[in-house]
Amino acid sequence: MNTPTSLRLGERVTALLHRDPGDSAHPLRADAALAAGAGLLGAGIAYADTALRPDALGWALLAAAALALTGRRSHPVAALAVIVACIAPYQLLDNAHMGPMPIAMTALYTVAVTGTVRRTVTAGACVVGMAVTGMSFNGVHRVFDVFRTSGWLVAALVFGVALRNSRAYVAEQRAVAARETERKLTEERLRIARDLHDLLAHSITLIGVRTSVAAHVLTASPERLDRAAVAAALDSIADTCREARAELRTTLTVLRADEHGPLPDLDGLPDLARSAKAELTVEADGVHVPPAVGAAAYRIVQESLTNAVRHAGPDATARVRVEATGELLRVTVTDDGRGGAAEGSGFGIVGMRERARSVGGTLEAGPREGGGFRVTADLPLVARPLGDRPLEAPA
C-alpha cells in the first residue's frame, strides 16, 4: 500500500520529469550538481574495473567529460561534442569502457529531450557509430562491450524522445484546458454584457420617457399644473431606478462571485409589462418552463418593450402574449406604433436572436402589416439535440 510520503515522492519525480529543462530556477547550479553526480558515478564504475582501471590521462579525460555537462542546458549539442572528444581518446587508450557511460547517456538524453527528432537521430547515429568504431580497435573479444554500450546509448536517446513527446502532450493538454477556460469566461462575459445591456437600456429608456412626460406637464400649462400627474411620473421614475439598481447589484454580485445567481423568469413579466404600460397575456399554467427558457423569454420581452417605448411613439400600445403550444413556448410582442427598431441597428434585435438561439429556439422581428412592429420567439420547452436545432443565418 502506498503511503502519503511515497505518493508525494512519486508526484515530485513526475513533476520533475515533465518540467522543461529551461524552467529551472538555478540552471547552472543544477547542471553542476548533475555533472558531479554523473562524474562520480562514472569514476566509481571505472575504478571498479580493476583490469582496465584508467591511468592519469584517463582520469583527466573522464573529469573533463563530466565538467562539459555543466553546459548541457544552454548548449546541448556543443556539450555533447566536447564529451565525445574526451571519451574517444579515453576509449582508444583501452580504459574501463563503461566508466564514461553515465556522462554520455546524460548528454545524449539532453540532446534528445530538448531537440528535434532529426537532430536526435543525427547526433545519436554519430555518437553510437564513433563508440562502436573506437571500441572495435580494441579487439574482437570486446564485441559484447560494444553491443552493451550501444544499447545503453540508444536507450538514453529513446528515453529522451519519449519524455520530450510526453512533455509536448502535457503542454498541449494544458493549452487546451486554458483555451476552454478562456472560452467559458468569454461566454460568461457576453452573458453578463447582454444582461447589463437589457437592464440598462430598458430602465434608461423608461426613465427618459417619463422624465419627458413630467417636463411636458410642467411646461405645457403652468397655470393648470397637474401636481398628481407630475408626482406619479416622478414616483414611477424612482421605482424604475430602484429596480434597475437592485438588478444591477445582483448582476455585479454574480460577476464578482463567479457564480450563477437566480435567473429572471415568467413571474417577472407582470412587473415588466406594468412598468412599460403594456398589455400582458400569459397562457402557460401548469407547464414546466426550464429556467434558461424562462430567462430567455423574460429578456426578449424586456428588450422588445424597450424598443417599443423607444421607437413606437407616445400613443402606441404594446401587447405581450406568452403561450405554451405543444413543446414550444411562443413569445409575441407587438405594438401599433409608427415603427420599430431597424433590423441590425444596435444590439437589441441581435441580442434577442442570440437569447433565443442559446436555448435552441428561433426569433423573428419585423414590421407588422398595417403598422407597428412584431417580435415572435419560439423557445423549446424540451431540450433538443444539437443536430435538431434550426439553422439560422448569422445576424
Short mmCIF file of C-alpha atoms in Angstrom, two decimals:
data_model
loop_
_atom_site.label_atom_id
_atom_site.label_comp_id
_atom_site.label_asym_id
_atom_site.label_seq_id
_atom_site.Cartn_x
_atom_site.Cartn_y
_atom_site.Cartn_z
CA MET A 1 0.00 0.00 0.00
CA ASN A 2 1.37 3.42 -0.97
CA THR A 3 2.00 5.79 1.92
CA PRO A 4 1.47 9.57 1.61
CA THR A 5 5.24 10.06 1.70
CA SER A 6 5.80 7.70 -1.22
CA LEU A 7 2.96 9.33 -3.13
CA ARG A 8 4.48 12.79 -2.64
CA LEU A 9 7.86 11.47 -3.77
CA GLY A 10 6.29 9.96 -6.89
CA GLU A 11 4.50 13.21 -7.67
CA ARG A 12 7.74 15.13 -7.29
CA VAL A 13 9.57 12.78 -9.64
CA THR A 14 6.74 13.01 -12.20
CA ALA A 15 6.72 16.81 -12.00
CA LEU A 16 10.50 16.90 -12.36
CA LEU A 17 10.42 14.69 -15.43
CA HIS A 18 7.71 16.75 -17.12
CA ARG A 19 9.33 20.08 -16.34
CA ASP A 20 11.12 21.72 -19.21
CA PRO A 21 14.91 21.84 -18.60
CA GLY A 22 14.88 25.59 -19.23
CA ASP A 23 12.43 26.21 -16.38
CA SER A 24 14.88 25.56 -13.55
CA ALA A 25 15.32 28.42 -11.09
CA HIS A 26 19.11 27.78 -10.85
CA PRO A 27 20.13 26.02 -14.10
CA LEU A 28 23.90 26.28 -13.65
CA ARG A 29 23.75 25.01 -10.08
CA ALA A 30 21.53 22.11 -11.11
CA ASP A 31 23.78 21.18 -14.03
CA ALA A 32 26.89 21.39 -11.85
CA ALA A 33 25.31 19.01 -9.34
CA LEU A 34 24.27 16.65 -12.16
CA ALA A 35 27.75 16.76 -13.68
CA ALA A 36 29.32 15.97 -10.30
CA GLY A 37 26.91 13.09 -9.77
CA ALA A 38 27.46 11.62 -13.23
CA GLY A 39 31.23 12.09 -12.91
CA LEU A 40 31.39 10.37 -9.51
CA LEU A 41 29.23 7.50 -10.74
CA GLY A 42 31.40 7.07 -13.83
CA ALA A 43 34.57 7.23 -11.71
CA GLY A 44 33.18 4.55 -9.42
CA ILE A 45 32.38 2.28 -12.36
CA ALA A 46 35.84 2.85 -13.87
CA TYR A 47 37.64 2.24 -10.55
CA ALA A 48 35.72 -1.00 -10.03
CA ASP A 49 37.11 -2.37 -13.31
CA THR A 50 40.46 -3.49 -11.96
CA ALA A 51 41.57 -4.91 -15.32
CA LEU A 52 41.08 -1.64 -17.24
CA ARG A 53 41.33 0.93 -14.49
CA PRO A 54 42.23 4.32 -16.09
CA ASP A 55 45.64 5.91 -15.75
CA ALA A 56 46.22 9.58 -15.00
CA LEU A 57 45.35 10.65 -18.56
CA GLY A 58 42.22 8.52 -18.47
CA TRP A 59 41.06 10.12 -15.21
CA ALA A 60 41.74 13.57 -16.65
CA LEU A 61 39.68 12.81 -19.77
CA LEU A 62 36.84 11.43 -17.63
CA ALA A 63 36.86 14.54 -15.42
CA ALA A 64 36.86 16.84 -18.48
CA ALA A 65 33.88 14.98 -19.94
CA ALA A 66 31.99 15.36 -16.66
CA LEU A 67 32.85 19.06 -16.50
CA ALA A 68 31.38 19.56 -20.00
CA LEU A 69 27.96 18.54 -18.65
CA THR A 70 27.66 21.93 -16.93
CA GLY A 71 26.84 23.45 -20.32
CA ARG A 72 24.31 20.82 -21.37
CA ARG A 73 21.28 23.04 -20.78
CA SER A 74 22.37 26.11 -22.72
CA HIS A 75 24.40 24.33 -25.44
CA PRO A 76 23.38 20.65 -25.54
CA VAL A 77 24.99 19.81 -28.89
CA ALA A 78 28.25 21.62 -28.07
CA ALA A 79 28.42 19.89 -24.69
CA LEU A 80 27.88 16.53 -26.39
CA ALA A 81 30.64 17.29 -28.90
CA VAL A 82 33.12 18.11 -26.11
CA ILE A 83 32.15 14.96 -24.23
CA VAL A 84 32.64 12.83 -27.34
CA ALA A 85 36.03 14.49 -27.93
CA CYS A 86 37.06 13.47 -24.41
CA ILE A 87 35.58 9.97 -24.45
CA ALA A 88 37.03 8.99 -27.86
CA PRO A 89 40.70 9.03 -26.76
CA TYR A 90 39.67 7.59 -23.40
CA GLN A 91 38.24 4.54 -25.19
CA LEU A 92 41.13 4.28 -27.64
CA LEU A 93 43.52 4.09 -24.69
CA ASP A 94 41.61 0.98 -23.60
CA ASN A 95 40.40 2.34 -20.30
CA ALA A 96 37.32 0.97 -18.46
CA HIS A 97 34.73 1.19 -21.21
CA MET A 98 31.66 1.59 -19.00
CA GLY A 99 33.17 4.43 -16.96
CA PRO A 100 32.02 7.32 -19.21
CA MET A 101 28.58 5.76 -19.74
CA PRO A 102 26.64 7.91 -17.18
CA ILE A 103 28.16 11.07 -18.67
CA ALA A 104 27.48 10.05 -22.28
CA MET A 105 23.92 8.94 -21.53
CA THR A 106 23.16 12.21 -19.76
CA ALA A 107 24.46 14.23 -22.71
CA LEU A 108 22.53 12.16 -25.25
CA TYR A 109 19.36 12.34 -23.15
CA THR A 110 19.67 16.14 -23.04
CA VAL A 111 20.04 16.38 -26.82
CA ALA A 112 17.03 14.11 -27.34
CA VAL A 113 14.75 15.81 -24.82
CA THR A 114 15.48 19.36 -25.99
CA GLY A 115 15.82 18.96 -29.76
CA THR A 116 14.01 17.74 -32.82
CA VAL A 117 13.80 14.14 -33.93
CA ARG A 118 16.15 14.82 -36.85
CA ARG A 119 18.80 16.30 -34.57
CA THR A 120 18.40 13.44 -32.12
CA VAL A 121 18.78 10.76 -34.78
CA THR A 122 21.81 12.52 -36.33
CA ALA A 123 23.59 13.02 -33.01
CA GLY A 124 22.72 9.52 -31.84
CA ALA A 125 23.97 7.86 -35.01
CA CYS A 126 27.25 9.79 -34.85
CA VAL A 127 27.89 9.00 -31.20
CA VAL A 128 26.95 5.33 -31.44
CA GLY A 129 28.99 4.97 -34.63
CA MET A 130 32.05 6.56 -33.05
CA ALA A 131 31.66 4.41 -29.92
CA VAL A 132 31.42 1.21 -31.95
CA THR A 133 34.37 2.22 -34.14
CA GLY A 134 36.54 3.23 -31.20
CA MET A 135 35.83 0.12 -29.19
CA SER A 136 36.34 -2.15 -32.20
CA PHE A 137 40.01 -1.14 -32.34
CA ASN A 138 40.46 -2.92 -29.00
CA GLY A 139 39.88 -6.37 -30.46
CA VAL A 140 37.03 -8.66 -31.42
CA HIS A 141 36.88 -10.08 -27.88
CA ARG A 142 35.24 -6.81 -26.81
CA VAL A 143 32.20 -7.31 -29.06
CA PHE A 144 29.92 -7.84 -26.05
CA ASP A 145 31.04 -4.49 -24.61
CA VAL A 146 30.31 -2.89 -27.98
CA PHE A 147 26.71 -4.10 -28.01
CA ARG A 148 26.20 -3.31 -24.34
CA THR A 149 27.50 0.24 -24.77
CA SER A 150 25.44 0.81 -27.90
CA GLY A 151 22.32 -0.44 -26.11
CA TRP A 152 22.74 1.98 -23.23
CA LEU A 153 23.30 4.90 -25.58
CA VAL A 154 20.26 4.05 -27.69
CA ALA A 155 18.20 3.64 -24.50
CA ALA A 156 19.15 7.16 -23.41
CA LEU A 157 18.06 8.53 -26.79
CA VAL A 158 14.75 6.66 -26.74
CA PHE A 159 14.03 7.80 -23.19
CA GLY A 160 14.77 11.41 -24.11
CA VAL A 161 12.49 11.32 -27.18
CA ALA A 162 9.69 9.65 -25.19
CA LEU A 163 9.93 12.23 -22.42
CA ARG A 164 10.00 15.09 -24.92
CA ASN A 165 6.82 13.76 -26.54
CA SER A 166 5.24 13.36 -23.12
CA ARG A 167 6.09 16.94 -22.22
CA ALA A 168 4.66 18.17 -25.51
CA TYR A 169 1.43 16.23 -24.87
CA VAL A 170 1.10 17.62 -21.34
CA ALA A 171 1.75 21.14 -22.63
CA GLU A 172 -0.89 20.70 -25.33
CA GLN A 173 -3.44 19.44 -22.79
CA ARG A 174 -2.74 22.43 -20.57
CA ALA A 175 -3.14 24.74 -23.56
CA VAL A 176 -6.46 23.10 -24.43
CA ALA A 177 -7.64 23.46 -20.84
CA ALA A 178 -6.56 27.11 -20.83
CA ARG A 179 -8.43 27.77 -24.10
CA GLU A 180 -11.54 26.05 -22.74
CA THR A 181 -11.38 28.14 -19.57
CA GLU A 182 -10.96 31.31 -21.62
CA ARG A 183 -13.90 30.29 -23.83
CA LYS A 184 -16.16 29.81 -20.81
CA LEU A 185 -15.03 33.11 -19.36
CA THR A 186 -15.78 34.83 -22.67
CA GLU A 187 -19.25 33.27 -22.80
CA GLU A 188 -19.90 34.38 -19.24
CA ARG A 189 -18.75 37.93 -20.02
CA LEU A 190 -21.05 38.03 -23.06
CA ARG A 191 -23.96 36.74 -20.98
CA ILE A 192 -23.39 39.41 -18.35
CA ALA A 193 -22.93 42.05 -21.04
CA ARG A 194 -26.30 41.08 -22.55
CA ASP A 195 -27.92 41.22 -19.11
CA LEU A 196 -26.45 44.64 -18.41
CA HIS A 197 -27.48 45.90 -21.85
CA ASP A 198 -31.03 44.65 -21.45
CA LEU A 199 -31.34 46.05 -17.93
CA LEU A 200 -29.83 49.46 -18.56
CA ALA A 201 -31.41 50.02 -21.97
CA HIS A 202 -34.87 49.18 -20.65
CA SER A 203 -34.59 51.20 -17.45
CA ILE A 204 -32.93 54.24 -19.01
CA THR A 205 -35.48 54.33 -21.83
CA LEU A 206 -38.40 54.27 -19.38
CA ILE A 207 -36.77 56.94 -17.23
CA GLY A 208 -36.23 59.12 -20.30
CA VAL A 209 -39.83 58.80 -21.46
CA ARG A 210 -41.29 59.53 -18.02
CA THR A 211 -38.95 62.44 -17.49
CA SER A 212 -40.19 63.89 -20.79
CA VAL A 213 -43.78 63.43 -19.64
CA ALA A 214 -43.08 65.22 -16.36
CA ALA A 215 -41.27 68.04 -18.17
CA HIS A 216 -44.17 68.39 -20.59
CA VAL A 217 -46.69 68.61 -17.76
CA LEU A 218 -44.58 71.24 -16.02
CA THR A 219 -44.08 73.44 -19.08
CA ALA A 220 -47.17 72.92 -21.25
CA SER A 221 -49.75 74.52 -18.94
CA PRO A 222 -48.09 76.06 -15.89
CA GLU A 223 -51.36 77.73 -14.83
CA ARG A 224 -53.10 74.32 -14.74
CA LEU A 225 -50.32 72.29 -13.20
CA ASP A 226 -51.38 68.70 -12.58
CA ARG A 227 -49.40 68.01 -9.45
CA ALA A 228 -50.73 64.46 -9.17
CA ALA A 229 -49.53 63.59 -12.69
CA VAL A 230 -46.10 65.05 -12.01
CA ALA A 231 -45.85 63.20 -8.70
CA ALA A 232 -46.92 59.94 -10.35
CA ALA A 233 -44.31 60.36 -13.09
CA LEU A 234 -41.57 61.11 -10.57
CA ASP A 235 -42.61 58.17 -8.37
CA SER A 236 -42.54 55.92 -11.41
CA ILE A 237 -39.02 57.14 -12.26
CA ALA A 238 -37.89 56.47 -8.69
CA ASP A 239 -39.37 52.96 -8.77
CA THR A 240 -37.62 52.21 -12.06
CA CYS A 241 -34.31 53.46 -10.65
CA ARG A 242 -34.67 51.28 -7.57
CA GLU A 243 -35.49 48.19 -9.64
CA ALA A 244 -32.59 48.86 -12.01
CA ARG A 245 -30.20 49.40 -9.11
CA ALA A 246 -31.29 46.16 -7.42
CA GLU A 247 -30.92 44.09 -10.58
CA LEU A 248 -27.61 45.75 -11.44
CA ARG A 249 -26.32 44.93 -7.95
CA THR A 250 -27.38 41.30 -8.38
CA THR A 251 -25.67 41.05 -11.76
CA LEU A 252 -22.43 42.58 -10.48
CA THR A 253 -22.52 40.32 -7.43
CA VAL A 254 -22.71 37.31 -9.75
CA LEU A 255 -19.77 38.69 -11.72
CA ARG A 256 -17.63 39.20 -8.61
CA ALA A 257 -18.52 35.85 -7.05
CA ASP A 258 -18.10 34.00 -10.37
CA GLU A 259 -21.31 32.05 -9.77
CA HIS A 260 -24.79 31.99 -11.26
CA GLY A 261 -27.48 33.83 -9.34
CA PRO A 262 -31.24 33.44 -9.72
CA LEU A 263 -32.36 33.92 -13.31
CA PRO A 264 -35.33 36.09 -14.25
CA ASP A 265 -38.37 34.11 -15.37
CA LEU A 266 -42.01 34.43 -16.41
CA ASP A 267 -43.01 35.53 -12.90
CA GLY A 268 -41.27 38.84 -13.56
CA LEU A 269 -43.31 39.64 -16.68
CA PRO A 270 -46.22 41.41 -14.88
CA ASP A 271 -43.88 43.98 -13.33
CA LEU A 272 -42.12 44.38 -16.66
CA ALA A 273 -45.37 44.96 -18.53
CA ARG A 274 -46.68 47.30 -15.85
CA SER A 275 -43.54 49.45 -15.99
CA ALA A 276 -43.91 49.78 -19.78
CA LYS A 277 -47.74 50.14 -19.64
CA ALA A 278 -48.13 47.10 -21.89
CA GLU A 279 -50.95 44.56 -22.07
CA LEU A 280 -49.87 41.10 -20.91
CA THR A 281 -51.38 37.68 -21.56
CA VAL A 282 -49.71 34.55 -20.20
CA GLU A 283 -51.15 31.12 -21.03
CA ALA A 284 -48.62 28.71 -19.54
CA ASP A 285 -50.31 27.49 -16.35
CA GLY A 286 -49.19 24.03 -15.32
CA VAL A 287 -46.39 23.98 -17.91
CA HIS A 288 -42.84 23.40 -16.74
CA VAL A 289 -40.64 26.12 -18.19
CA PRO A 290 -36.89 25.40 -17.87
CA PRO A 291 -35.01 28.21 -16.09
CA ALA A 292 -32.90 29.04 -19.16
CA VAL A 293 -36.02 29.28 -21.35
CA GLY A 294 -37.80 31.44 -18.77
CA ALA A 295 -34.81 33.77 -18.58
CA ALA A 296 -34.61 33.99 -22.37
CA ALA A 297 -38.33 34.78 -22.61
CA TYR A 298 -38.03 37.48 -19.94
CA ARG A 299 -35.09 39.17 -21.66
CA ILE A 300 -36.77 39.03 -25.08
CA VAL A 301 -39.89 40.68 -23.68
CA GLN A 302 -37.79 43.25 -21.85
CA GLU A 303 -35.83 44.23 -24.96
CA SER A 304 -38.95 44.23 -27.14
CA LEU A 305 -40.77 46.58 -24.77
CA THR A 306 -37.69 48.79 -24.62
CA ASN A 307 -37.73 49.05 -28.41
CA ALA A 308 -41.47 49.75 -28.37
CA VAL A 309 -41.13 52.56 -25.83
CA ARG A 310 -38.16 54.00 -27.71
CA HIS A 311 -39.41 53.77 -31.30
CA ALA A 312 -43.18 53.23 -31.41
CA GLY A 313 -44.25 56.68 -30.25
CA PRO A 314 -46.02 58.05 -27.18
CA ASP A 315 -49.51 56.93 -28.19
CA ALA A 316 -48.62 53.37 -29.15
CA THR A 317 -49.91 50.33 -27.28
CA ALA A 318 -47.67 47.34 -26.70
CA ARG A 319 -49.06 43.85 -26.20
CA VAL A 320 -47.21 40.82 -24.83
CA ARG A 321 -48.51 37.31 -25.28
CA VAL A 322 -46.80 34.22 -23.87
CA GLU A 323 -48.35 30.83 -24.56
CA ALA A 324 -47.28 27.22 -24.39
CA THR A 325 -48.11 25.34 -27.59
CA GLY A 326 -47.06 21.70 -27.55
CA GLU A 327 -43.33 21.60 -26.90
CA LEU A 328 -42.80 25.30 -27.61
CA LEU A 329 -43.13 28.47 -25.60
CA ARG A 330 -44.19 31.20 -28.01
CA VAL A 331 -43.45 34.77 -27.03
CA THR A 332 -45.10 37.51 -29.09
CA VAL A 333 -44.63 41.24 -28.54
CA THR A 334 -46.45 43.68 -30.82
CA ASP A 335 -47.07 47.39 -30.91
CA ASP A 336 -49.25 49.57 -33.12
CA GLY A 337 -46.87 52.49 -33.28
CA ARG A 338 -45.11 54.20 -36.11
CA GLY A 339 -42.36 51.59 -36.46
CA GLY A 340 -39.74 49.57 -34.66
CA ALA A 341 -36.00 49.29 -34.49
CA ALA A 342 -34.48 48.70 -37.89
CA GLU A 343 -33.10 45.21 -38.41
CA GLY A 344 -29.47 45.12 -37.36
CA SER A 345 -29.46 48.54 -35.65
CA GLY A 346 -27.71 48.35 -32.31
CA PHE A 347 -27.52 45.18 -30.26
CA GLY A 348 -31.21 44.85 -29.33
CA ILE A 349 -32.52 42.53 -32.03
CA VAL A 350 -29.18 40.78 -32.34
CA GLY A 351 -29.19 40.15 -28.59
CA MET A 352 -32.76 38.82 -28.68
CA ARG A 353 -31.89 36.46 -31.50
CA GLU A 354 -28.87 35.21 -29.58
CA ARG A 355 -31.04 34.73 -26.49
CA ALA A 356 -33.43 32.55 -28.45
CA ARG A 357 -30.64 30.66 -30.19
CA SER A 358 -28.90 29.94 -26.86
CA VAL A 359 -31.82 27.68 -25.82
CA GLY A 360 -32.34 26.16 -29.27
CA GLY A 361 -35.13 28.48 -30.38
CA THR A 362 -35.77 30.95 -33.18
CA LEU A 363 -36.78 34.59 -33.30
CA GLU A 364 -38.33 36.75 -36.00
CA ALA A 365 -38.62 40.52 -35.82
CA GLY A 366 -40.01 42.97 -38.32
CA PRO A 367 -42.76 45.47 -39.23
CA ARG A 368 -46.40 44.41 -38.98
CA GLU A 369 -48.94 44.75 -41.72
CA GLY A 370 -50.90 47.88 -41.03
CA GLY A 371 -48.17 49.47 -38.97
CA GLY A 372 -46.24 48.74 -35.86
CA PHE A 373 -43.64 46.13 -35.06
CA ARG A 374 -43.76 42.48 -34.13
CA VAL A 375 -41.33 40.16 -32.37
CA THR A 376 -42.04 36.43 -32.26
CA ALA A 377 -39.84 33.91 -30.50
CA ASP A 378 -40.37 30.15 -30.39
CA LEU A 379 -38.47 28.61 -27.49
CA PRO A 380 -38.41 24.82 -26.98
CA LEU A 381 -39.69 23.54 -23.64
CA VAL A 382 -37.84 20.26 -24.17
CA ALA A 383 -34.10 20.19 -24.78
CA ARG A 384 -33.28 19.40 -28.41
CA PRO A 385 -30.23 17.52 -29.67
CA LEU A 386 -27.77 19.89 -31.29
CA GLY A 387 -28.35 18.40 -34.72
CA ASP A 388 -32.11 19.04 -34.47
CA ARG A 389 -31.81 22.72 -33.77
CA PRO A 390 -32.83 25.01 -36.64
CA LEU A 391 -30.07 26.69 -38.52
CA GLU A 392 -30.15 30.44 -38.85
CA ALA A 393 -28.11 32.83 -40.86
CA PRO A 394 -25.76 34.83 -38.68
CA ALA A 395 -27.30 38.11 -37.63
#
